[in-house]
mmCIF file of C-alpha atoms in Angstrom:
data_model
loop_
_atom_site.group_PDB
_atom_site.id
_atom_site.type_symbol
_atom_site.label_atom_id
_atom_site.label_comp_id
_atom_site.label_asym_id
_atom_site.label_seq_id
_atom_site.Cartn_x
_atom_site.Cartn_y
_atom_site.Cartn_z
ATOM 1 C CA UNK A 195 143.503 95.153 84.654
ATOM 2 C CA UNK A 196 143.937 95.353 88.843
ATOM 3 C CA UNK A 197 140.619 95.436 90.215
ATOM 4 C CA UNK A 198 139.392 96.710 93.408
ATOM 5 C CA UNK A 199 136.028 95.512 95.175
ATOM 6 C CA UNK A 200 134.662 98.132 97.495
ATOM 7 C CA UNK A 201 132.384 96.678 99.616
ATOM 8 C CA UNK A 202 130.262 97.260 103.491
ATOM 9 C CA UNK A 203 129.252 93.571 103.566
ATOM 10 C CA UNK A 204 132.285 91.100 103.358
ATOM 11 C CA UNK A 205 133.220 87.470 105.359
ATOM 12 C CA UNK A 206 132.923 86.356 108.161
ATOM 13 C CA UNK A 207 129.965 89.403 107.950
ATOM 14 C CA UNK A 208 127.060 87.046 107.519
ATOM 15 C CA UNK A 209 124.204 87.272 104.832
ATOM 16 C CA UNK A 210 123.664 86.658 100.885
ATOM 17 C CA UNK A 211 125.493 90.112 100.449
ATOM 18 C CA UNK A 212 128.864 89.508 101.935
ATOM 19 C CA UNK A 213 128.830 85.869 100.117
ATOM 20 C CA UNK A 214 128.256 86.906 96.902
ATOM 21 C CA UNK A 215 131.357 89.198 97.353
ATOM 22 C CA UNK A 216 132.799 86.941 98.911
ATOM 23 C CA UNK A 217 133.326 84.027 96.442
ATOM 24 C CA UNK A 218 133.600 86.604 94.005
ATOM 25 C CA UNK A 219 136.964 87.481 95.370
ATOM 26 C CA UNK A 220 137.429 83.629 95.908
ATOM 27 C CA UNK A 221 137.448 82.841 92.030
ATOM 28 C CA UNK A 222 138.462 86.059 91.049
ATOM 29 C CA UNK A 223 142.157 85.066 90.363
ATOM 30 C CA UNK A 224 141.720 81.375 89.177
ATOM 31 C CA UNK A 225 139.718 83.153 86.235
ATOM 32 C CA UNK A 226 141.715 86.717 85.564
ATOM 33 C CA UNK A 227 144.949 83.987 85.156
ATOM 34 C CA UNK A 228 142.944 81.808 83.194
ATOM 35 C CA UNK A 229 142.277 84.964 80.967
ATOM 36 C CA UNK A 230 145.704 86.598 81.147
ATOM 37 C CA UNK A 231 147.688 83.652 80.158
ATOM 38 C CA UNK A 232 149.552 84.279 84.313
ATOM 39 C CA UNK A 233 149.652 82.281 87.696
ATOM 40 C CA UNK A 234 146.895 82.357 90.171
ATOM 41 C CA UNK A 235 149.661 84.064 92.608
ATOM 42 C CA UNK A 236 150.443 86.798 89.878
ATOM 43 C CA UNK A 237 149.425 90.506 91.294
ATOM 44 C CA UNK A 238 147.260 91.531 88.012
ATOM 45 C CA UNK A 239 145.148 88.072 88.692
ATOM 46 C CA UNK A 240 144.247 89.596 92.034
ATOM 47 C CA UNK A 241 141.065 91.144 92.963
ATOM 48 C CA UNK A 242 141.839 93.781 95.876
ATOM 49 C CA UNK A 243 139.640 94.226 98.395
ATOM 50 C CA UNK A 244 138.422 97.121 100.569
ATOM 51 C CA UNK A 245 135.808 96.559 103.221
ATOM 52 C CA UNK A 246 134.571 97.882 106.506
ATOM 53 C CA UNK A 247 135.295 94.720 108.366
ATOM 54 C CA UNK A 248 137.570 96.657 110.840
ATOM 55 C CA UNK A 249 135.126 99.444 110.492
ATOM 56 C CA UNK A 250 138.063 101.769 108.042
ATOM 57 C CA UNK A 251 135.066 103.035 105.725
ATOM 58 C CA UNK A 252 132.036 104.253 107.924
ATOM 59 C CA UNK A 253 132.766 105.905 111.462
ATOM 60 C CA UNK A 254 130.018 107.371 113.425
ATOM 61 C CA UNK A 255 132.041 110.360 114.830
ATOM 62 C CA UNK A 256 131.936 111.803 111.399
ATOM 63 C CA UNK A 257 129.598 113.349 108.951
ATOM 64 C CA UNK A 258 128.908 112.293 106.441
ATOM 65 C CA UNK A 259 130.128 109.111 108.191
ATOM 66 C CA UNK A 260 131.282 107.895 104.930
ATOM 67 C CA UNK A 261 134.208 110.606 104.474
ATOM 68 C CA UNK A 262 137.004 108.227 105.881
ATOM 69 C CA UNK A 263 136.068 105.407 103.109
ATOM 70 C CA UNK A 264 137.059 108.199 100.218
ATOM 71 C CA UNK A 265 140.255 108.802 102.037
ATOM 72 C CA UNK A 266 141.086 104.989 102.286
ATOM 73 C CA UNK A 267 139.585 104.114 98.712
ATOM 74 C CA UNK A 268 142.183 107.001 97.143
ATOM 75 C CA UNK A 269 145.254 105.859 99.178
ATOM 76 C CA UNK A 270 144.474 101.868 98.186
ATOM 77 C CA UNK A 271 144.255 102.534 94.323
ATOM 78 C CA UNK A 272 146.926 104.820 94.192
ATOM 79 C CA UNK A 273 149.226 102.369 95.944
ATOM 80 C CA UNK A 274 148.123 99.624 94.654
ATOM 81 C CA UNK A 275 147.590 101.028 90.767
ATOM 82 C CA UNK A 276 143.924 100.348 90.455
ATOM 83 C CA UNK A 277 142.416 100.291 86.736
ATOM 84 C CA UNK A 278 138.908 99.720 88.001
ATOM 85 C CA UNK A 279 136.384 99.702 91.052
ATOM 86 C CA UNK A 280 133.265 97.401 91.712
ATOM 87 C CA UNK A 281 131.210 98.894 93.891
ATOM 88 C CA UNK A 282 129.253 96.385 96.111
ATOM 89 C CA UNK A 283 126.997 98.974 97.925
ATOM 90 C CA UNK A 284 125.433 102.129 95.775
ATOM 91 C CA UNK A 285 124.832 104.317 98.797
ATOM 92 C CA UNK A 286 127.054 105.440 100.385
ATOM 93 C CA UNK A 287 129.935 103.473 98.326
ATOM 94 C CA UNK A 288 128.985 104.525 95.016
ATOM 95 C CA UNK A 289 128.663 108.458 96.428
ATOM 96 C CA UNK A 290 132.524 108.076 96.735
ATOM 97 C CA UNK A 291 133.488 106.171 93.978
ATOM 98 C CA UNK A 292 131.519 108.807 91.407
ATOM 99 C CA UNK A 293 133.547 111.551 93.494
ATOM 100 C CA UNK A 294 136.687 109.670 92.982
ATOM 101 C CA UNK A 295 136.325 108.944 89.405
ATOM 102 C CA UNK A 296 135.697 112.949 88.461
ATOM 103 C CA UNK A 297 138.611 113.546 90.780
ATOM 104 C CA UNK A 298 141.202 111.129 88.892
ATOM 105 C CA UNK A 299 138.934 109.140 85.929
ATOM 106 C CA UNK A 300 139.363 105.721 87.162
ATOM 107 C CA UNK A 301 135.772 104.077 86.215
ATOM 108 C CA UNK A 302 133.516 102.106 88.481
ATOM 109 C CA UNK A 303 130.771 99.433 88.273
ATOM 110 C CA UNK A 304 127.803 99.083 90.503
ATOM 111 C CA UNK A 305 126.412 95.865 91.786
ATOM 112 C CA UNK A 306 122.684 95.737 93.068
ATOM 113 C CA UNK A 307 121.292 92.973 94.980
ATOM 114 C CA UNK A 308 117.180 94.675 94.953
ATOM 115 C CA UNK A 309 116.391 96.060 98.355
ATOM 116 C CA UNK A 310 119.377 98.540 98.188
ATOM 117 C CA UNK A 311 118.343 99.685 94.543
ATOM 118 C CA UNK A 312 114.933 100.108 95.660
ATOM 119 C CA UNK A 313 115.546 102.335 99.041
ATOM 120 C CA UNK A 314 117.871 104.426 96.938
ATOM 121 C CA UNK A 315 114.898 105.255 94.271
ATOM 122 C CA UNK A 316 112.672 106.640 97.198
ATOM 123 C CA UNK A 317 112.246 110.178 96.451
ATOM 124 C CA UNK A 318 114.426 112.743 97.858
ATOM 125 C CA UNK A 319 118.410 113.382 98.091
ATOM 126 C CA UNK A 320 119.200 110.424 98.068
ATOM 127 C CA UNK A 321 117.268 108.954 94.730
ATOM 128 C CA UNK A 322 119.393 112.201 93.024
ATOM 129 C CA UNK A 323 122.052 111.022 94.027
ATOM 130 C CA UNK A 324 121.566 107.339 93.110
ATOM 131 C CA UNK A 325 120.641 108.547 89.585
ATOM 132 C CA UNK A 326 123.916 109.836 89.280
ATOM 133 C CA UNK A 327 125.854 107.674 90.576
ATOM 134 C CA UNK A 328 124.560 104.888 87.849
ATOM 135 C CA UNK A 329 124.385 107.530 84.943
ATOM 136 C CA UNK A 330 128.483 107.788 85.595
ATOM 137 C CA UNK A 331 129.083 103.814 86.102
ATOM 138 C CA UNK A 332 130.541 102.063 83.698
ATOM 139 C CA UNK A 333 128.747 98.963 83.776
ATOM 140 C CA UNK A 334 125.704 98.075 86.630
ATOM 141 C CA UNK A 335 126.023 94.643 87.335
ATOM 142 C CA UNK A 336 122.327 93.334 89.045
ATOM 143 C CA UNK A 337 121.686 90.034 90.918
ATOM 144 C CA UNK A 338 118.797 89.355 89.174
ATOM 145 C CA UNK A 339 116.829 90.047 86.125
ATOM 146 C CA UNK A 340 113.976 91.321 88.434
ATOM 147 C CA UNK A 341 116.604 94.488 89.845
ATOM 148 C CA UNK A 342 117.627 95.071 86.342
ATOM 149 C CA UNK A 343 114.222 96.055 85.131
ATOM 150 C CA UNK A 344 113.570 98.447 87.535
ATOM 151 C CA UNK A 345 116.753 100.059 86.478
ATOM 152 C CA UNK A 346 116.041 100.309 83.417
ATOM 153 C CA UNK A 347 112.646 101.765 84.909
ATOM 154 C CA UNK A 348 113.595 104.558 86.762
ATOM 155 C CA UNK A 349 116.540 105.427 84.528
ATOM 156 C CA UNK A 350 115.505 104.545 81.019
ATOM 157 C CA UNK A 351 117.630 104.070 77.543
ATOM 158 C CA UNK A 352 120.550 106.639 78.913
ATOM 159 C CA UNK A 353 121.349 103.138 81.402
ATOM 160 C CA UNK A 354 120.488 100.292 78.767
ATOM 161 C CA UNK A 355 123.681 99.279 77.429
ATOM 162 C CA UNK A 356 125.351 98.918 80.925
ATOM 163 C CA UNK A 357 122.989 96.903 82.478
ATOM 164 C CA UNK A 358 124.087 93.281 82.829
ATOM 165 C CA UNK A 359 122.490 90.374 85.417
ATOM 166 C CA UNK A 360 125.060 87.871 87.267
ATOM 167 C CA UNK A 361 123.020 85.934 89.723
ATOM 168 C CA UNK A 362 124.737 84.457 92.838
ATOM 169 C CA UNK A 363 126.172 81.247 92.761
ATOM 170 C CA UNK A 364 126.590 78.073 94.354
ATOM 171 C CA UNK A 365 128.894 75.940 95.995
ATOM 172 C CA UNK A 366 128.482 72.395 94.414
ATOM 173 C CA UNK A 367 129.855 70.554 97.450
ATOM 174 C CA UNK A 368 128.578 70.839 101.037
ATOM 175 C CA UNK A 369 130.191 68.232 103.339
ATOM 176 C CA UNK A 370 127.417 67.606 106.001
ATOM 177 C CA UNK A 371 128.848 67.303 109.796
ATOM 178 C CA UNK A 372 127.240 63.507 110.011
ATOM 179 C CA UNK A 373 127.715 63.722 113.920
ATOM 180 C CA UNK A 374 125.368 66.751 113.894
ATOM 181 C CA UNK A 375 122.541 65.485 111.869
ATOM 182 C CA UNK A 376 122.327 62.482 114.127
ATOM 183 C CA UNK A 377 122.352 64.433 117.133
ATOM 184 C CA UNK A 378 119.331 66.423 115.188
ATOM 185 C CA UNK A 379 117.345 63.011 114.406
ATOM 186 C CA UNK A 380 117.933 62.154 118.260
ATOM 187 C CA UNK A 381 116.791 65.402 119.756
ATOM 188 C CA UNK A 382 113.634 65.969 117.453
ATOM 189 C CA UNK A 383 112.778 62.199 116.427
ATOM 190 C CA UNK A 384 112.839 63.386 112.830
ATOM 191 C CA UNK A 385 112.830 59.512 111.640
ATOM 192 C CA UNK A 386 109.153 59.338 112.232
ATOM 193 C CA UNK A 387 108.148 62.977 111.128
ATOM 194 C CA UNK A 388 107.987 64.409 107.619
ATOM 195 C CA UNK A 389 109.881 67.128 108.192
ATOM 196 C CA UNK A 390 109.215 70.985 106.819
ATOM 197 C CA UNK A 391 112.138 73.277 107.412
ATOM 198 C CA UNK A 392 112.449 77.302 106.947
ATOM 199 C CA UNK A 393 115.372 79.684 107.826
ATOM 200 C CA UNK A 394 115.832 82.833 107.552
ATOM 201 C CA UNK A 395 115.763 86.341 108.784
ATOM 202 C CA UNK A 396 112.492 86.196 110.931
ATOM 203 C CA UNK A 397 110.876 89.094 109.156
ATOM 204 C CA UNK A 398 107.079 89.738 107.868
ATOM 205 C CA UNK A 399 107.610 88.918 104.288
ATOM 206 C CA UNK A 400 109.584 85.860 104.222
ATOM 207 C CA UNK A 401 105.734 84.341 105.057
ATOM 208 C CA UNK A 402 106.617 81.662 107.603
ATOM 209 C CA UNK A 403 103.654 82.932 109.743
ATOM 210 C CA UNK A 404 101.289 81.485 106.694
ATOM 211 C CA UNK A 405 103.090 78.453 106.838
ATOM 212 C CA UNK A 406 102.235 78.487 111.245
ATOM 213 C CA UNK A 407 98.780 79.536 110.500
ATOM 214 C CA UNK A 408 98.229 76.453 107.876
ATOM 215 C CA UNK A 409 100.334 73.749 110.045
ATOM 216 C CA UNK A 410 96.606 72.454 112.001
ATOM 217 C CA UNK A 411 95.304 71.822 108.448
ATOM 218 C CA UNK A 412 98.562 70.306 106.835
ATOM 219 C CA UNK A 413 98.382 67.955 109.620
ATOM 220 C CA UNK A 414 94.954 66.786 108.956
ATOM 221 C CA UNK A 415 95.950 65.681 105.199
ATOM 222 C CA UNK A 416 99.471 64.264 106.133
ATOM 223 C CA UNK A 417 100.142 63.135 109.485
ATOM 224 C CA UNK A 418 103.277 63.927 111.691
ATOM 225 C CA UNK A 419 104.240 66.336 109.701
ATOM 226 C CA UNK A 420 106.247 68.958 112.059
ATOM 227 C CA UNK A 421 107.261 71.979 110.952
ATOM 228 C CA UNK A 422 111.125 73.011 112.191
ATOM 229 C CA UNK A 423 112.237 76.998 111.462
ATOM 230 C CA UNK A 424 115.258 78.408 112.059
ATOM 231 C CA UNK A 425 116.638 82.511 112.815
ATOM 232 C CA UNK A 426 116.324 85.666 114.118
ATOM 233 C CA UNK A 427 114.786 88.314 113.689
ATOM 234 C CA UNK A 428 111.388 90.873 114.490
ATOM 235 C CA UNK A 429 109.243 87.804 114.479
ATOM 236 C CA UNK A 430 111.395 85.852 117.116
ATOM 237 C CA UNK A 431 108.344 86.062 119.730
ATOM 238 C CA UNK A 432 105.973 85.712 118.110
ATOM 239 C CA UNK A 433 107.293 82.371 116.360
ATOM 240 C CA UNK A 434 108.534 80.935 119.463
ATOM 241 C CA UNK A 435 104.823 81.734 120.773
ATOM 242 C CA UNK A 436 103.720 79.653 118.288
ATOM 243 C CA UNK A 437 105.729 77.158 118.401
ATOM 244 C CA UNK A 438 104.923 76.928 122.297
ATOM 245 C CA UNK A 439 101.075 76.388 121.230
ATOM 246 C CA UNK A 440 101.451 74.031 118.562
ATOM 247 C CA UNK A 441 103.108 71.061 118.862
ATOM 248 C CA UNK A 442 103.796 70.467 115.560
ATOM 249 C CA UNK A 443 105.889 73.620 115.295
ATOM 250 C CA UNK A 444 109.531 73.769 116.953
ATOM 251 C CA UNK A 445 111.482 76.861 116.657
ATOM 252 C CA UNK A 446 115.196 76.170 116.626
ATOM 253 C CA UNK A 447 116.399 79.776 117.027
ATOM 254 C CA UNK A 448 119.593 80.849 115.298
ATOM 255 C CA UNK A 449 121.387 77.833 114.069
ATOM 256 C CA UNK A 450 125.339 77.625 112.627
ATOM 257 C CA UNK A 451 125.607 77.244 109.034
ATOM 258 C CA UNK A 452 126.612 73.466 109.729
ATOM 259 C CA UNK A 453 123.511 73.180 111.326
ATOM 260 C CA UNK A 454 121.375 74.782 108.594
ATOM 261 C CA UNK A 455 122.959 72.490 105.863
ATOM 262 C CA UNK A 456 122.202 69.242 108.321
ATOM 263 C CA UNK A 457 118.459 70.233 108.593
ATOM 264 C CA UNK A 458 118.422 70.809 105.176
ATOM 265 C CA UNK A 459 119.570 67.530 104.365
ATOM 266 C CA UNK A 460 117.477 65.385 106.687
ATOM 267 C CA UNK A 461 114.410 67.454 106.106
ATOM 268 C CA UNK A 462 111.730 66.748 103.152
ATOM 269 C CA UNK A 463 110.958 70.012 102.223
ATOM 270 C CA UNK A 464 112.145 73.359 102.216
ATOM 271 C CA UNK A 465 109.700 76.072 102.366
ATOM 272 C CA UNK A 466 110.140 79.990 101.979
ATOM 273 C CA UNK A 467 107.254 81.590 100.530
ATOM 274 C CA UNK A 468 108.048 85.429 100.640
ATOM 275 C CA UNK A 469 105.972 88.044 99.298
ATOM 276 C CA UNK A 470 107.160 91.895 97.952
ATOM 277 C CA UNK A 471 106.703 94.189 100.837
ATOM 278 C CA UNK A 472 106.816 97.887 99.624
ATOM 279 C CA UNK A 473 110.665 98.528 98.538
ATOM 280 C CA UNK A 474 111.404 95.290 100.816
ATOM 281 C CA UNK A 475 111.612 92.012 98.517
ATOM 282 C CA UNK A 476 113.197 89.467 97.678
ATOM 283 C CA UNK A 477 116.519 89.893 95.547
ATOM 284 C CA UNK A 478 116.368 85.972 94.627
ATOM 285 C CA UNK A 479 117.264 83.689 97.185
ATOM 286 C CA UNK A 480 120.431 82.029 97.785
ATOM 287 C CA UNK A 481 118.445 79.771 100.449
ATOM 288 C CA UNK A 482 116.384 77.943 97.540
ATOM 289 C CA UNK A 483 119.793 76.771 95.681
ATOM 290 C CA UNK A 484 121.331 76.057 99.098
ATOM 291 C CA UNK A 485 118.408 73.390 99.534
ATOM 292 C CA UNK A 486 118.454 72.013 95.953
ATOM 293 C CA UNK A 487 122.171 71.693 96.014
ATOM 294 C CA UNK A 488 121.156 68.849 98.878
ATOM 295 C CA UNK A 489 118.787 67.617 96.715
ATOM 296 C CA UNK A 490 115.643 69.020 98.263
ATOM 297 C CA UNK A 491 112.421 70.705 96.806
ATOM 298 C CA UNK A 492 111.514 74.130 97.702
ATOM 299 C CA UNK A 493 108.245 76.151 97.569
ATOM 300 C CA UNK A 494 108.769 79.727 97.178
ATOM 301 C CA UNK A 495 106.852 83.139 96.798
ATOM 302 C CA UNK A 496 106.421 83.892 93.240
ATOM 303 C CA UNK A 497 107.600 87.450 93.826
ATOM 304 C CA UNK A 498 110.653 89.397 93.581
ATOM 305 C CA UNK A 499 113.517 87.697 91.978
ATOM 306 C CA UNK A 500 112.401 84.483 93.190
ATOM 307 C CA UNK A 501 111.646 83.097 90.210
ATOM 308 C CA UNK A 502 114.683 83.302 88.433
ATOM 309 C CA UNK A 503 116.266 81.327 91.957
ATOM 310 C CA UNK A 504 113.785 78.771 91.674
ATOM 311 C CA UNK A 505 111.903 77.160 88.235
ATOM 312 C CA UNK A 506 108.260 75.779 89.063
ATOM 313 C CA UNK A 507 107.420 72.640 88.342
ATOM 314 C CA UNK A 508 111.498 71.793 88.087
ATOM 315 C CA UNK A 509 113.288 72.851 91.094
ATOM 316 C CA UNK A 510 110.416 73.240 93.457
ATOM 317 C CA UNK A 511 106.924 74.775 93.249
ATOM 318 C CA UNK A 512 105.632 78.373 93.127
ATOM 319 C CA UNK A 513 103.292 79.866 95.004
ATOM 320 C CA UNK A 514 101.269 83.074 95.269
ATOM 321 C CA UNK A 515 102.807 83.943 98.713
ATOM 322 C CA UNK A 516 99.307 85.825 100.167
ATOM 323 C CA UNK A 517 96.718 82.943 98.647
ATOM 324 C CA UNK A 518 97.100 80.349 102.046
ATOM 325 C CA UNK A 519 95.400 77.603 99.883
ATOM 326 C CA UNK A 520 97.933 77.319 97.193
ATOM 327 C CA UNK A 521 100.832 77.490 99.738
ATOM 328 C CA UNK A 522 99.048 74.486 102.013
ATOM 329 C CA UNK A 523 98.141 72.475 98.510
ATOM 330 C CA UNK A 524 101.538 72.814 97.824
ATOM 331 C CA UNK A 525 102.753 71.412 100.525
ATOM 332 C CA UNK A 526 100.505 68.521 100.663
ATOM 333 C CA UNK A 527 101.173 67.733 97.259
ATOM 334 C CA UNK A 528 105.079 67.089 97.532
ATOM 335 C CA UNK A 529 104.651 65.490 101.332
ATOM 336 C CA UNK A 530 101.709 63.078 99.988
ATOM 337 C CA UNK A 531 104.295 62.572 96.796
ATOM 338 C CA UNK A 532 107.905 60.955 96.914
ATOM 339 C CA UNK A 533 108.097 60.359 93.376
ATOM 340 C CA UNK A 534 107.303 64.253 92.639
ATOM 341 C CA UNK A 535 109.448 64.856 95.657
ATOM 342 C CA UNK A 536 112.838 63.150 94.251
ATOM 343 C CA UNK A 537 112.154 64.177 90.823
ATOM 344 C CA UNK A 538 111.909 67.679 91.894
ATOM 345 C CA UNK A 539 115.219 67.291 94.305
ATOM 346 C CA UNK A 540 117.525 65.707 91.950
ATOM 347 C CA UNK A 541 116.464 67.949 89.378
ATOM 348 C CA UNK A 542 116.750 71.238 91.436
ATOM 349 C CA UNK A 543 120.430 69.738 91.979
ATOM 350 C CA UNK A 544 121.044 69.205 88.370
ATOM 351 C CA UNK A 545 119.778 72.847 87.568
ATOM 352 C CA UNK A 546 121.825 74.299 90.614
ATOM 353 C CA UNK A 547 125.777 72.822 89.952
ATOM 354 C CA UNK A 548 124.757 73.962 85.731
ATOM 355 C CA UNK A 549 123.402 77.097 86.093
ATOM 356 C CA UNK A 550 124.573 78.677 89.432
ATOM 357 C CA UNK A 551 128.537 77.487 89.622
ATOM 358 C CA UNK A 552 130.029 80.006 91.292
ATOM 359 C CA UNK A 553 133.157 80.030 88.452
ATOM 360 C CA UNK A 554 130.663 80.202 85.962
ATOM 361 C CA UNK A 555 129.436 83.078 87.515
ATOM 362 C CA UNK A 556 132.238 84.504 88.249
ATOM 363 C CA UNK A 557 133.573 84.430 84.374
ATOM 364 C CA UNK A 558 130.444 86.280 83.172
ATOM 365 C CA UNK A 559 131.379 88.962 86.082
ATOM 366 C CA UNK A 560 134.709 88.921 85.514
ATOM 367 C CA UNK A 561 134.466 89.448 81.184
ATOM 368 C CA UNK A 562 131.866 92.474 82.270
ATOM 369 C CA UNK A 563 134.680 94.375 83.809
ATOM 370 C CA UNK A 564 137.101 93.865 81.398
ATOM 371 C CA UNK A 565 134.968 94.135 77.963
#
C-alpha cells in the first residue's frame, strides 16, 4: 500500500519530532519489502514524504496559513497514487487530511508525541476540531503510553480500538569523534572531575535549575564534582549567570550533536529531571536512551512519559522532579557508587538496542498501517 507521511517537523529540522519521522522514513522500505516479498528500491516499498522543509505547506501571506499544504497534499497523492496518509502533526495537518479524506476517502492516521495532543484539547475551536479529526482517523498512533491515555480520556470508547503506542527508537551505534572528546577532557580537565552532564532545550520544566540550586551541597558529599549543561533556550541567562557564580557549574551553550554524544560518553552521569508543566510535559525522552545507548545512567523526572523512556532501578533512577532531596540523594548515590553506576549503564544499554531498535519500531508502525 503507497504511503505518504505528512509532516511540519522533518531532517535536518532539529528536535525528537523531526527524528522520529525521520528514521521512520529511513526503515520504512527495508521493512514494507521485507513484508511485500519486493526490493528495497521497489516504488510500493517507499514511504513518500511531504514536509514543510522548503516551507510548501504553511505560508504566512495566507489564511488559514495552512491552505497551500491541502493543495500540495491532493496533487502528491493523486500523482503519486497514495493508499494512505500518516499524519505527523494533528493541527493544522490533520485539519487537511480529515478534509481530504471526505473529499476523495483516502484514510489517515495520526501520530501524537504529548505536548501537541495536549494544546489541541484546550477548550475552544480548536479542541472541536481535534476531536474530529481523531474520531475520522483510522488508526492514532501515540509515542507513549502516557499520550495514549489521555486520548482515550478526552475521547472515550468511540477512539479505543485505534489507539496504538510506538515509542521512538534508537540508533544502536554512535561512532564518537575521538578527536573531539579529547579536545573536551583538555579544555574542561574532565579526568579529575566526576562529571554531571544535561542538555536540552533550556526551559523551566526540564529542572536543571534544581540540579544548579543543589550543586553547593552535591559538592560537599562528593568532591569535584562539576556540573557541565548544554542548549538554548528561555533559561540561557539565567544558567550562564549561574554558571558565572559557581564554579562548579560550566555552561557549554548550544553544542553539535557530535559534541553532545562526546560529553555523553566521557561524562558519569546524565541528569534530566523534568516535571509536567500545565499542557507542557514530557512526551518520553529520546535524551535518556541517547545516554544509555553510551552506556551511561540517567536520573529523570518521574512525570510525563518518562517512565516508559527510562526503568528505575534498571536504566537509571527516578525521581520526584519538585522534591530537591531525592534528586541530590540521587545523585550522590550513583557518583559515591561505580558498581551501581556500571550496572545501571550496561544495563540501560542492554534495555535500549532490545527494546527501542529503531526497525523494531518501525515494524510495529509499519503492520499498524497496513492491518
Amino acid at each position: 500500500m503507497k504511503t505518504l507521511l505528512f509532516t511540519l517537523e522533518y531532517p535536518p529540522f532539529k528536535g525528537g519530532v523531526a527524528n522520529y519521522y525521520g528514521n521512520l522514513a529511513k526503515h520504512w522500505s527495508k521493512i514494507a519489502a521485507a513484508h511485500l516479498g519486493l526490493n528495497e528500491r521497489d516504488e510500493a516499498s517507499k514511504l513518500t514524504v511531504l514536509n514543510n522543509n522548503n516551507g510548501a505547506l504553511l505560508k504566512k501571506w495566507v489564511y488559514p496559513q495552512w491552505i497551500p499544504s491541502f493543495l500540495q497534499l491532493s496533487s502528491v497523492v493523486k500523482k503519486q497514487n497514495i493508499k494512505h496518509i500518516i499524519v505527523g502533526h494533528i493541527l493544522p495537518l490533520g485539519t487537511v487530511a480529515c478534509w481530504h479524506y471526505k473529499k476523495t476517502g483516502i484514510p489517515y492516521s495520526v501520530v501524537l508525541h504529548g505536548m501537541d495532543f495536549a494544546l489541541a484539547m484546550k477548550p475552544g475551536r480548536k479542541q472541536i476540531m481535534a476531536k474530529r479529526i481523531l474520531r475520522n482517523a483510522t488508526n492514532i498512533i501515540c509515542s507513549n503510553k502516557y499520550t495514549a491515555e489521555l486520548v482515550y480520556k478526552h475521547l472515550g470508547k468511540e477512539v479505543s480500538g485505534k489507539i496504538f503506542v510506538v515509542h521512538p527508537g534508537i540508533n544502536p551505534q554512535v561512532e564518537i569523534d575521538e578527536s573531539k572528546l579529547e579536545q573536551i577532557r583538555r579544555q574542561y580537565n574532565t579526568d579529575n572531575k566526576n562529571v554531571i552532564f544535561s542538555c536540552g532545550r533550556l526551559e523551566e520544566r526540564k529542572g536543571f535549575q534544581n540540579v544548579i540550586k543543589l550543586m553547593p551541597e552535591i559538592i560537599q558529599s562528593i568532591l569535584y564534582s562539576h556540573y557541565f549543561i548544554a542548549g538554548d533556550g528561555p533559561l540561557k541567562m539565567e544558567i550562564l549567570e549561574s554558571s558565572m557564580n559557581n564554579k562548579n557549574i560550566t555552561y557549554l551553550g548550544r553544542i553539535s550533536d557530535a559534541e553532545r554524544d562526546a560529553w555523553i560518553s566521557l561524562c558519569d552521569l546524565f541528569v534530566m529531571p523534568s516535571y509536567s508543566n500545565g499542557a507542557d510535559f514530557e512526551g518520553f525522552g529520546i535524551v535518556y536512551l541517547e545516554a544509555n545507548i553510551l552506556k551511561k545512567p540517567v536520573i529523570a523526572g518521574n512525570s510525563g512519559g518518562v517512565p516508559e523512556a527510562v526503568e528505575d532501578g534498571v536504566s537509571g533512577l527516578l525521581v520526584e522532579p519538585q522534591d530537591l532531596n531525592a534528586i541530590k540523594e540521587a545523585i550522590i548515590k550513583i557518583l559515591s557508587n561505580p558498581s551501581l553506576r556500571e550496572k545501571l549503564g550496561r544495563c540501560g544499554q542492554d534495555r535500549a538496542i532490545e527494546k527501542f531498535n529503531w526497525p523494531k519500531q518501525v515494524t510495529q508502525f509499519y503492520k499498524i498501517i497496513n492491518r
